[in-house]
XYZ file of C-alpha atoms in Angstrom:
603
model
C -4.635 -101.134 43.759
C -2.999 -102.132 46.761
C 0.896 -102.950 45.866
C 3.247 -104.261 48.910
C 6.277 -103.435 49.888
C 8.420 -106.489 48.080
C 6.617 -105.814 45.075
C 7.229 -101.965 44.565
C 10.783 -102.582 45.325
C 10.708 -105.286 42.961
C 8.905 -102.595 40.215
C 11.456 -99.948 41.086
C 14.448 -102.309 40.235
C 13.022 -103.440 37.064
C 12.358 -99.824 35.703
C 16.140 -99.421 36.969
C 17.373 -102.075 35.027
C 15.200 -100.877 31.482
C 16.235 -96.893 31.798
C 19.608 -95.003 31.818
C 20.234 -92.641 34.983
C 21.202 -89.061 35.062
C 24.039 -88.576 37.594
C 21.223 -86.956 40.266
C 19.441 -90.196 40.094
C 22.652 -92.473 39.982
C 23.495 -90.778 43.104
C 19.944 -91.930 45.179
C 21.227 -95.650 45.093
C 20.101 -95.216 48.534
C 17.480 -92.808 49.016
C 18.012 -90.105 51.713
C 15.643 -91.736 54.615
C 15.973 -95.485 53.062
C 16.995 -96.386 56.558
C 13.703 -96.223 57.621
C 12.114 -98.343 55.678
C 9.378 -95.878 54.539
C 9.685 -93.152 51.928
C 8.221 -89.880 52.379
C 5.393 -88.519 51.079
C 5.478 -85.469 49.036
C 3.276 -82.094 48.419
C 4.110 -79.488 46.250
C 1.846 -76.766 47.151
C 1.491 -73.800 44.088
C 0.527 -70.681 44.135
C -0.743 -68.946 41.053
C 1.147 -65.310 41.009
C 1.945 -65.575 44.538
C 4.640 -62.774 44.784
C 7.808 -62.515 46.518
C 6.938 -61.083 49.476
C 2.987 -61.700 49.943
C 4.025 -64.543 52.858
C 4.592 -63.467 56.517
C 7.783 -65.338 56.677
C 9.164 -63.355 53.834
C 8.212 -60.023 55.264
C 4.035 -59.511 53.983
C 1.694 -58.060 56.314
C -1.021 -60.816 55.436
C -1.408 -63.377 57.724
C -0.177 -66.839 56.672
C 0.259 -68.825 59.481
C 0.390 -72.131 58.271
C 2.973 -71.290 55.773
C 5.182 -69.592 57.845
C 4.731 -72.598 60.022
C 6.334 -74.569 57.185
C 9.405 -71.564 57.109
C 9.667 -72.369 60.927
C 10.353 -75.874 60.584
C 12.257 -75.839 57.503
C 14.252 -73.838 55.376
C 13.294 -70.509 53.311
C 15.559 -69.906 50.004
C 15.799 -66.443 48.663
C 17.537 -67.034 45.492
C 15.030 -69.477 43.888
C 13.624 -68.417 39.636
C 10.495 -69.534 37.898
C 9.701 -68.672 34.836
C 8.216 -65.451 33.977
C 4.283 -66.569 33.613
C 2.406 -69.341 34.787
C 2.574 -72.161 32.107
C 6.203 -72.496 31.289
C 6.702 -72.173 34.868
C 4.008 -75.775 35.201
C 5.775 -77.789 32.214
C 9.382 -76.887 33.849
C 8.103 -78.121 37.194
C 6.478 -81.884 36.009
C 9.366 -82.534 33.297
C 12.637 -80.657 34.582
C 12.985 -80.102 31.080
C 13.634 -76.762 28.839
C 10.907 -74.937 28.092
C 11.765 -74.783 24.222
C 12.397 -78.471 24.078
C 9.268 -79.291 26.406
C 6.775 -77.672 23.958
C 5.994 -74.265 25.678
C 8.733 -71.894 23.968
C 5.857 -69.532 24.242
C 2.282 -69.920 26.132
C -0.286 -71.460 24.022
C -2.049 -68.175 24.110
C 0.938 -65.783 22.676
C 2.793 -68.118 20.390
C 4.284 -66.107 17.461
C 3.028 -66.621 14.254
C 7.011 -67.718 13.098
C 6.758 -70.540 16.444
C 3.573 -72.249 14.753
C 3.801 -75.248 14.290
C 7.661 -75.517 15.371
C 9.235 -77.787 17.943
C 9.230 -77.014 21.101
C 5.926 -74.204 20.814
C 3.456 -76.979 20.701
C 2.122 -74.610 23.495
C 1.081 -77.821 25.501
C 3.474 -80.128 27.211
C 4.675 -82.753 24.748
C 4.888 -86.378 24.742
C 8.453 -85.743 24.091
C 9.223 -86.063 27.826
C 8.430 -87.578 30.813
C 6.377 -86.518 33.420
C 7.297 -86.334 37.815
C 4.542 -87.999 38.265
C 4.825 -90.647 35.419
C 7.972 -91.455 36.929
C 7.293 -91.350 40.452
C 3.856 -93.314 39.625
C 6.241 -95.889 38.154
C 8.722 -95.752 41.607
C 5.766 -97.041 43.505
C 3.918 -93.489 44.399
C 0.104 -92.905 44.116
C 0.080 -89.636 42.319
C -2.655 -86.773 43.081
C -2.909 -83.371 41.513
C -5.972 -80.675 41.726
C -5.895 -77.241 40.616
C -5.083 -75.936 37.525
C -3.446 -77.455 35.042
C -2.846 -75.408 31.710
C -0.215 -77.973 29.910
C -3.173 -78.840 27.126
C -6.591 -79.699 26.963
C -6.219 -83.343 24.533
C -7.720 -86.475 26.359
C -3.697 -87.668 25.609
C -3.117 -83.979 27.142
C -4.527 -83.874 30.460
C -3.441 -84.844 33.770
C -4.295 -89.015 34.199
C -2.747 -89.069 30.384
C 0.475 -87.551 32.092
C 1.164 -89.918 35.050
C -1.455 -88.550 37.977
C -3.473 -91.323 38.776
C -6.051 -88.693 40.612
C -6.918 -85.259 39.900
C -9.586 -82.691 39.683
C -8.125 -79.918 37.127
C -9.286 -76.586 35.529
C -7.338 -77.176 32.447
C -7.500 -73.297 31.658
C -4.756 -70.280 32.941
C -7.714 -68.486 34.426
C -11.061 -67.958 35.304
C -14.068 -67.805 38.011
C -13.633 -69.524 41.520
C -17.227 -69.583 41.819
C -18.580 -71.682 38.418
C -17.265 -72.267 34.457
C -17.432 -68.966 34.026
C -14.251 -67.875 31.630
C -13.239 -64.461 29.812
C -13.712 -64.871 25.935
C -16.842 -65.618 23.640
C -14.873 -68.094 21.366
C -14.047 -69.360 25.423
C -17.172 -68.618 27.241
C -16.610 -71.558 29.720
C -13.706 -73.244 31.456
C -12.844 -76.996 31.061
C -12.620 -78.983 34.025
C -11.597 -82.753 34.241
C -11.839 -85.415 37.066
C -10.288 -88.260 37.154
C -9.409 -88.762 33.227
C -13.225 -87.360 32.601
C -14.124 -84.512 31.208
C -16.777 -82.246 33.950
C -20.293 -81.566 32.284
C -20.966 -79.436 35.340
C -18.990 -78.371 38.810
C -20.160 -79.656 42.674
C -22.423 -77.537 44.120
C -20.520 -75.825 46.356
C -17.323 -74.982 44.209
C -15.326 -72.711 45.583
C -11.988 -73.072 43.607
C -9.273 -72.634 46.614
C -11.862 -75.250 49.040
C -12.802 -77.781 46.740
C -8.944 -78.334 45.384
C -8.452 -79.254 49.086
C -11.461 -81.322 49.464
C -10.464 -83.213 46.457
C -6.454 -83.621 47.605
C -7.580 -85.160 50.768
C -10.536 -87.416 49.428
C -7.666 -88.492 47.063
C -5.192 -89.307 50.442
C -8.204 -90.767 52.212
C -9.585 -93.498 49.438
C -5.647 -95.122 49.689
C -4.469 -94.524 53.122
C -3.368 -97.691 54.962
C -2.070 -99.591 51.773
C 1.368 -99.308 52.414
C 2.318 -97.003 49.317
C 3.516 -93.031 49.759
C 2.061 -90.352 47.650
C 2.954 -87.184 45.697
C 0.305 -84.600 45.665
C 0.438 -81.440 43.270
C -1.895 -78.943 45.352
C -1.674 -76.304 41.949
C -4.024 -73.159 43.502
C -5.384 -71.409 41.457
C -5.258 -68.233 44.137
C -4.557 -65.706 44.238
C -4.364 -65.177 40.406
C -7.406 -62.886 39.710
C -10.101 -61.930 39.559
C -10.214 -61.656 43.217
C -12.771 -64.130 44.115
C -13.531 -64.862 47.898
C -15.781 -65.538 50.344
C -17.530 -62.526 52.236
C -16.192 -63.751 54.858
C -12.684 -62.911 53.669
C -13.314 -59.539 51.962
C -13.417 -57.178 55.174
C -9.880 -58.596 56.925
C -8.159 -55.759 56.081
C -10.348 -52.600 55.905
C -8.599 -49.328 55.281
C -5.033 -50.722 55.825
C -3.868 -49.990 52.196
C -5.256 -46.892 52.279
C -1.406 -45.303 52.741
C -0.483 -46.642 49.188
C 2.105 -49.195 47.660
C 5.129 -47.305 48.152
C 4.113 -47.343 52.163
C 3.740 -50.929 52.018
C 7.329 -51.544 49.745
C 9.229 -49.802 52.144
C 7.500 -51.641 55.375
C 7.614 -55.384 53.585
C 11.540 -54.065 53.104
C 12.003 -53.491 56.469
C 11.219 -56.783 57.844
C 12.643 -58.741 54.935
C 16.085 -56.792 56.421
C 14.649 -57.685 60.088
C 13.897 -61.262 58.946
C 17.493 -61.674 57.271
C 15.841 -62.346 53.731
C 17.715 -59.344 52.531
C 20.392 -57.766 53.856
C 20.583 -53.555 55.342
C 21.330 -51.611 52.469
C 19.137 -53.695 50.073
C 17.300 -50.850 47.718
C 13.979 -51.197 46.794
C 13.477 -51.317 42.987
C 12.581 -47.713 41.663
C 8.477 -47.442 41.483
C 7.518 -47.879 37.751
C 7.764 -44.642 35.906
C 4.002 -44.349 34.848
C 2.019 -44.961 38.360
C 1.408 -42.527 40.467
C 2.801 -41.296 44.047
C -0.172 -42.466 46.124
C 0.519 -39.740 48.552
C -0.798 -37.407 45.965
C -3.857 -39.085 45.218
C -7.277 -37.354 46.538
C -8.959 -40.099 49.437
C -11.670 -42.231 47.392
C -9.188 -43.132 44.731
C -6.298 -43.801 46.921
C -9.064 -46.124 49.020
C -10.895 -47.935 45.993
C -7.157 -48.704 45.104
C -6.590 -49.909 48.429
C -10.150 -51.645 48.590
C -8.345 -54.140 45.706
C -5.376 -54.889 47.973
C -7.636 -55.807 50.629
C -9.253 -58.101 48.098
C -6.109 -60.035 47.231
C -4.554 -59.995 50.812
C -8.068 -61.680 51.514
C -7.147 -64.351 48.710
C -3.818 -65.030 50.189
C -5.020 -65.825 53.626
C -8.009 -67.546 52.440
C -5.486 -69.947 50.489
C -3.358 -70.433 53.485
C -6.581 -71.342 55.856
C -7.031 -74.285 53.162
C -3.461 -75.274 53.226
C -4.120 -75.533 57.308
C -6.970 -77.987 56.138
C -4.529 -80.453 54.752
C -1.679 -80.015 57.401
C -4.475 -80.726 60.499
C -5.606 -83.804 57.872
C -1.871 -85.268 57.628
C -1.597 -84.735 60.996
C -4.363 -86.466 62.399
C -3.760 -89.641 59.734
C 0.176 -89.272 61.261
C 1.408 -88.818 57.765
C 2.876 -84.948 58.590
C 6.086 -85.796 60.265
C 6.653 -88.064 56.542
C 5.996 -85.796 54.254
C 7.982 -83.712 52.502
C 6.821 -79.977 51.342
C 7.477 -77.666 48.621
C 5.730 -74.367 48.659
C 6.125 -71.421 46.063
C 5.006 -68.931 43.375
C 4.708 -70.044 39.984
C 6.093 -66.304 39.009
C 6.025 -62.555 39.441
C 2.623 -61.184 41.074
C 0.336 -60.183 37.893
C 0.781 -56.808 37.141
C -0.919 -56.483 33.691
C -4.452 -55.678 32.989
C -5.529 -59.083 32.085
C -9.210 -58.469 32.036
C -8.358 -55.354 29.580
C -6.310 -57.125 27.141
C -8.876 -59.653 26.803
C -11.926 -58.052 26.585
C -10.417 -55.271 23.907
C -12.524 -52.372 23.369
C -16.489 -51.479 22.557
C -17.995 -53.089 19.856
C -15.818 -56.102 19.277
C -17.088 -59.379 20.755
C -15.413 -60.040 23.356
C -15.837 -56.516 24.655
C -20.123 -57.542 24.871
C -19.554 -61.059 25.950
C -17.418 -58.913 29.114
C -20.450 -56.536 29.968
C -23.022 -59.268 30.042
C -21.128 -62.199 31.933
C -18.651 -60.172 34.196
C -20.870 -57.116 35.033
C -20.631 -56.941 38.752
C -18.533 -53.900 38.774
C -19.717 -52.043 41.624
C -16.804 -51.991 44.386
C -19.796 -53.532 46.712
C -20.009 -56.407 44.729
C -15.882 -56.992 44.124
C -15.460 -60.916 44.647
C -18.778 -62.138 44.042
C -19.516 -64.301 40.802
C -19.204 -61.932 37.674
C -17.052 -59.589 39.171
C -13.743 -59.183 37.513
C -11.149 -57.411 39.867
C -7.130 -57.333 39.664
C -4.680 -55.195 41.668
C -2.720 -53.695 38.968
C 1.255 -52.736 38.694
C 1.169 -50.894 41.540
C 0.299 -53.823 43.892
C 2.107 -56.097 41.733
C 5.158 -54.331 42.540
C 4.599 -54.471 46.232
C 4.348 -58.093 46.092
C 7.395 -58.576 44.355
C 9.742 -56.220 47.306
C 12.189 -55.557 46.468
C 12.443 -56.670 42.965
C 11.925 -54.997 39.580
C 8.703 -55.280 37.488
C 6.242 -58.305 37.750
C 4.976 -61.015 35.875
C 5.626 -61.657 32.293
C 9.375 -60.083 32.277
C 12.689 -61.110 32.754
C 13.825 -58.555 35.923
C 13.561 -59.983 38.846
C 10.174 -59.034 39.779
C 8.882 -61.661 37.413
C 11.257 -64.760 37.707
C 11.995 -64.797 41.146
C 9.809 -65.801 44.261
C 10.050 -67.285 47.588
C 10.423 -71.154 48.277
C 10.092 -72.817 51.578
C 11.080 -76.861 52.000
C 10.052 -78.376 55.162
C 9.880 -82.334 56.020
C 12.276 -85.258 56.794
C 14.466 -85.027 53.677
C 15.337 -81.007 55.483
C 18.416 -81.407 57.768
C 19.152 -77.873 57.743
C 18.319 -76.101 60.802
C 14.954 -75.160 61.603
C 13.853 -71.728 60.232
C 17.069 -71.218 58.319
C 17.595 -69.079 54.983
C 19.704 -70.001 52.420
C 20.869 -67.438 49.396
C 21.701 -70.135 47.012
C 21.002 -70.090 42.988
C 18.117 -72.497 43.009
C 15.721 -73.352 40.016
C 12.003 -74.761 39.641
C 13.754 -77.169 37.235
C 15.611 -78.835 40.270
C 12.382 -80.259 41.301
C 12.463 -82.699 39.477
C 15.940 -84.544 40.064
C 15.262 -83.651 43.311
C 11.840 -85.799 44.173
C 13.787 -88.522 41.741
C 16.245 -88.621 44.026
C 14.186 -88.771 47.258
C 11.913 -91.588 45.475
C 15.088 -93.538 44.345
C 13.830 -93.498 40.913
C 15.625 -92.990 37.438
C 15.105 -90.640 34.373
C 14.591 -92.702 31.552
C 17.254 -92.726 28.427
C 14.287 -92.904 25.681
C 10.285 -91.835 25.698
C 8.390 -92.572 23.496
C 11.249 -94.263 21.363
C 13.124 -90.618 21.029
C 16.082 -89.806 23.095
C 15.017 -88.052 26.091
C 15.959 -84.051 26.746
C 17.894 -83.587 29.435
C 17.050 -82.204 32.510
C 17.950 -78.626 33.594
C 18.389 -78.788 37.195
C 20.095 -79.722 40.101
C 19.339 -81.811 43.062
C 18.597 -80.256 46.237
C 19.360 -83.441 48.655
C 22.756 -82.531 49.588
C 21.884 -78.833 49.814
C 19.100 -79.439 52.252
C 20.907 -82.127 54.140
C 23.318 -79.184 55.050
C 26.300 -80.392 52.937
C 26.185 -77.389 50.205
C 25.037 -74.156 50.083
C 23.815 -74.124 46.475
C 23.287 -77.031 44.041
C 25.124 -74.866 41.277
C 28.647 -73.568 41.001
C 29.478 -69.790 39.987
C 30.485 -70.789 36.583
C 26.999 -72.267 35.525
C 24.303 -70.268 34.063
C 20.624 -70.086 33.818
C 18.640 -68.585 31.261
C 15.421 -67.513 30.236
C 13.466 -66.238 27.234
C 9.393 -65.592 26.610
C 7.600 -63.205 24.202
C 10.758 -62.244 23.409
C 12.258 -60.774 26.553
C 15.631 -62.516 27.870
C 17.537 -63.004 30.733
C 21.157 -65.156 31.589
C 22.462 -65.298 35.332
C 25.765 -66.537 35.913
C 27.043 -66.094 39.516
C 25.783 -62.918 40.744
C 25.859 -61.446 37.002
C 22.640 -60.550 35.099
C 22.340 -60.165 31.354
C 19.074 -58.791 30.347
C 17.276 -57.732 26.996
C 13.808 -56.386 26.880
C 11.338 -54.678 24.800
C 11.045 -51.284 25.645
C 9.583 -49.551 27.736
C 10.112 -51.800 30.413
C 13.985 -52.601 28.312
C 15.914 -50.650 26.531
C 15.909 -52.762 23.681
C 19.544 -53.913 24.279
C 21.092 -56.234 26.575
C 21.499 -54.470 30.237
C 23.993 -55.489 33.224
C 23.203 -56.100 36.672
C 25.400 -57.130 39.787
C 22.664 -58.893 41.786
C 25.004 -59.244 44.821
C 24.269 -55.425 45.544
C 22.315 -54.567 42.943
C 18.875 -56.735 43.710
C 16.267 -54.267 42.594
C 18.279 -54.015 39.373
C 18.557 -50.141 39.299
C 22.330 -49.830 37.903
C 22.928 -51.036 34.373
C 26.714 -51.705 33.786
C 26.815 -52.518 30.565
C 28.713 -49.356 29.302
C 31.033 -49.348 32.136
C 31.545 -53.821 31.411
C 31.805 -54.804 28.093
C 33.966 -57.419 28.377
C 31.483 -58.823 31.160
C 28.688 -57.908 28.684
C 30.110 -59.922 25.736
C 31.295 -63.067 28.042
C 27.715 -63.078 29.213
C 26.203 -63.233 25.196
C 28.429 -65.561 24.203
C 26.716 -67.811 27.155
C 23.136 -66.577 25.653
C 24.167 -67.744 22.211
C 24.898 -70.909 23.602
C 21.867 -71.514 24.708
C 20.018 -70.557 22.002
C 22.005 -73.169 19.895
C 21.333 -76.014 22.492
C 17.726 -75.504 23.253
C 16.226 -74.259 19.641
C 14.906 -70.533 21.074
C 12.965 -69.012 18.568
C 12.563 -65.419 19.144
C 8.759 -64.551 18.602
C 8.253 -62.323 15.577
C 5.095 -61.005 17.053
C 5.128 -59.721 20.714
C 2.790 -58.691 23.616
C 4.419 -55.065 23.883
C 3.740 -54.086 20.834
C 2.626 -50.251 20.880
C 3.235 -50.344 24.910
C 5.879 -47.316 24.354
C 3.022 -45.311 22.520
C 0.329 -46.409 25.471
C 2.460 -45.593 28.391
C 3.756 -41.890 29.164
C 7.757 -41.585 28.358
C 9.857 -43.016 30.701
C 12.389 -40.975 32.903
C 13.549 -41.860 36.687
C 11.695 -41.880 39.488
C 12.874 -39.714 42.676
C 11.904 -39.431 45.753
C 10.216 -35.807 45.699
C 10.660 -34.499 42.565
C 9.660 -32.287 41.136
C 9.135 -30.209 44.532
C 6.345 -27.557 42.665
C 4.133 -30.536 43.850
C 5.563 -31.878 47.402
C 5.969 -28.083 48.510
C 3.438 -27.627 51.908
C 2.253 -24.411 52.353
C 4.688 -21.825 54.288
C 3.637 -20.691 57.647
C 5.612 -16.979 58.609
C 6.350 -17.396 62.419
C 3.609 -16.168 64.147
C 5.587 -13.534 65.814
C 5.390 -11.670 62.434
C 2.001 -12.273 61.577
C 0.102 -9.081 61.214
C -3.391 -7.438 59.808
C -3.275 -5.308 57.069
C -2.742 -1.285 57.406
């Protein structure tokens, strides 16, 4: 419905006068561009396991034009955390809210038996807070979101029950690009919803990464011209595997992994340090103890390996071709120069076996239901329907340069990606960097803030949570470096791993293997790549730090899972000892050649 200008100013006043403020929100009285009469329009564009360094502008090799357009134009931040996996990440995102208070403590899919049933592991997002795009809906927006969803499946779940007034959603974490094709018998298809409906069957021509921008910009098109701004939620679902894609796409990068990850971690370092992303000196994290030197692998393995880097560098670009899509549509409807954009990972690049863990082993169920719907395993057929291909830890590590681990831990190869703002609210300098502590919680205040609307006191007749984050405004207007002081912390906790960072001090705990099992010390400031624990050498730092932890555990109702996902991992994986660079030398040791001045036949 068409609503003028009077009226949504009239709307935005009168939900101002029924709801209390935070102080972000009391502070966009005036909204940054209210001089011009017109509020900007706003796209978040998500990646699903995007990693650190898979975009050109943050040092990849893969071709992303249109997103390094975005870095050009606007600001990159190198300091910005998710959460570790892809749900907790969503609900933090729409409600700026806790993930123990916002009901996903734990993923739906892993909660403990001790969170059942418990506050705050609903494993869906709750009615217990409101929604960016309820509020922003409410501020006069139209509100559009397509992609995947995976906040609950509930008519009073999905996405028009939680403010978007448009959408086209695969309400599941994963599955095929190409149909409903999903991994489990008890789940042998994927729910889709349009619109408030649920899908009895997909358009013809579904292809996951197109059709989510089809759908954005039918969504633009049917209200353009009425006056109002919009907030699209672009969620891909690429390149989270399996690697589906176009042939097209497959053959971009033939033979160019074929050197092996450590090749590429060491290259992608290099022009991070070029790029000014990191600075010289910055270590890359150590390669993880039970993968291979790909130098010693024989050819075929070393290029089959390769063959699924190709696949997922083939992902990336195909998502950024799509994201051109929508920037040439903007453009030619002049709504580009007023619109605001928000582009990042929703965590670490997936470095787990997903595909393994849930198909299990022969004779169980979902082992047969595997074999029979995803059977396309020939290397020839990788990315067609029924193929199930992922890149493994190896890759995953790559992704994240220079950063420890992947997705699903607490190092910062799994909380911490790359983040590019671009539009008018950005007064910073074109194709800046900023280091500052940033959080995907600030999102929220933030787009309150640039929409001049409020956080309500109540929902649903219960006091409302309070938001996490910080507004970005001043930061990007250039008056700030970082919306945080030193003295404030964030903190992070799921299946049981945890994390604290408070200035450029890292607390960590984590299951072994990939922990110790005890809380570790890190000085991020020259210690990225979390290689040096201090913990023995700081204990005062060390018990400062828990004392933090402990407070947050108090305020936000963390309930450490008694069941976890590395359970047995220690037994599974070979024992863990350092990584060096050409040890042990039995195996880097090249054959000796005497000079040939002493070479001689035998008497």
């Amino acid at each position: 419905m068409k609503v003028t200008d009077k009226k949504r100013l009239i709307r935005a006043a009168l939900v101002g006068a029924l709801v209390a403020t935070t102080a972000a929100s009391q502070a966009a009285t005036s909204p940054p561009n209210a001089g011009t009469g017109k509020r900007p329009n706003i796209v978040i564009i998500l990646g699903d396991d995007l990693g650190f360094s898979d975009i050109g502008a943050f040092g990849s090799e893969i071709k992303t034009p249109n997103l390094d357009a975005f870095a050009a134009t606007g600001v990159r931040f190198t300091q910005f955390y998710t959460h570790a996996s892809c749900s907790p990440t969503r609900s933090l995102l729409l409600s700026g809210v806790d993930t123990h208070r916002n009901g996903l403590g734990n993923m739906d899919e892993w909660t403990a038996p001790n969170q059942m049933g418990k506050p705050g592991y609903e494993g869906y997002l709750t009615d217990r807070v409101a929604t960016l795009p309820q509020l922003l809906k409410d501020a006069g927006y139209h509100t559009y979101m397509a992609g995947k969803w995976h906040m609950g499946k509930a008519p009073n779940l999905i996405p028009a029950a939680r403010g978007f007034e448009r959408d086209f959603a695969l309400l599941d974490g994963a599955g095929s690009y190409w149909d409903m094709r999903n991994f489990t018998a008890a789940t042998p298809l994927s729910t889709f919803t349009e619109d408030g409906r649920y899908l009895k069957k997909l358009p013809k021509d579904y292809y996951a990464t197109k059709t989510y921008t089809d759908k954005i910009v039918s969504f633009i098109e049917a209200n353009r011209g009425d006056g109002q701004p919009f907030f699209a939620y672009v969620s891909h679902q690429a390149p989270h595997d399996p690697y589906h894609l176009p042939r097209a796409w497959r053959y971009r990068h033939v033979g160019a992994y074929d050197k092996g990850w450590d090749a590429v971690r060491h290259e992608r370092l290099q022009r991070q340090i070029e790029l000014g992303i990191t600075p010289a000196g910055t270590e890359l994290s150590e390669r993880m103890w039970f993968l291979p030197d790909p130098i010693l692998l024989a050819p075929a393995p070393r290029a089959i390996l390769g063959k699924k880097m190709e696949l997922y560098a083939g992902m990336v670009e195909n998502m950024d071709f799509h994201v051109g899509r929508l920037i040439d549509y903007l453009k030619t409807i002049g709504e580009f120069d007023n619109t605001i954009f928000i582009v990042f990972g929703d965590n670490g690049a997936e470095g787990t076996d997903l595909f393994k863990m849930i198909a299990g082993t022969p004779g169980t169920r979902d082992y047969l239901f595997a074999a029979i719907n995803w059977s396309q395993t020939h290397p020839n057929a990788w990315g067609d329907p029924g193929s199930y291909v992922g890149y493994g830890p190896m890759w995953a590590q790559a992704s994240m340069t220079p950063f420890s681990q992947y997705k699903g831990y607490v190092a910062e190869g799994g909380i911490r990606n790359a983040l590019i703002v671009s539009g008018p609210i950005v007064k910073r300098a074109p194709g800046s960097i900023n280091h500052g502590v940033l959080h995907v919680a600030d999102i929220m205040p933030t787009l309150l803030e640039v929409a001049g609307a409020s956080y309500p006191k109540t929902v649903n007749g219960q006091e409302s949570p309070p938001l996490m984050g910080k507004s970005w405004v001043r930061l990007l207007a250039g008056e700030e470096e970082s919306p945080r002081s030193g003295q404030e912390y964030l903190a992070w906790e799921l299946f049981g791993n945890r994390a604290l960072r408070q200035g450029d001090w890292k607390l960590r705990w984590q299951y072994r293997p990939f922990g110790k099992g005890e809380w570790e010390l890190f000085n991020l400031a020259d210690d990225a790549a979390e290689r040096r624990d201090l913990a023995s050498e700081q204990p005062e730092k060390v018990k400062a730090l828990v004392a933090l932890w402990d407070d947050y555990v108090r305020t936000n109702n963390v309930i450490l899972p008694s069941r976890v996902l590395s359970e047995g991992m220690e037994k599974k994986l070979p024992d863990r000892y350092p990584v060096e660079a050409g040890y042990p030398p039995l195996i880097y040791k090249r054959q000796f050649i005497p000079p040939a001045n002493m070479m001689a036949d035998p008497k």
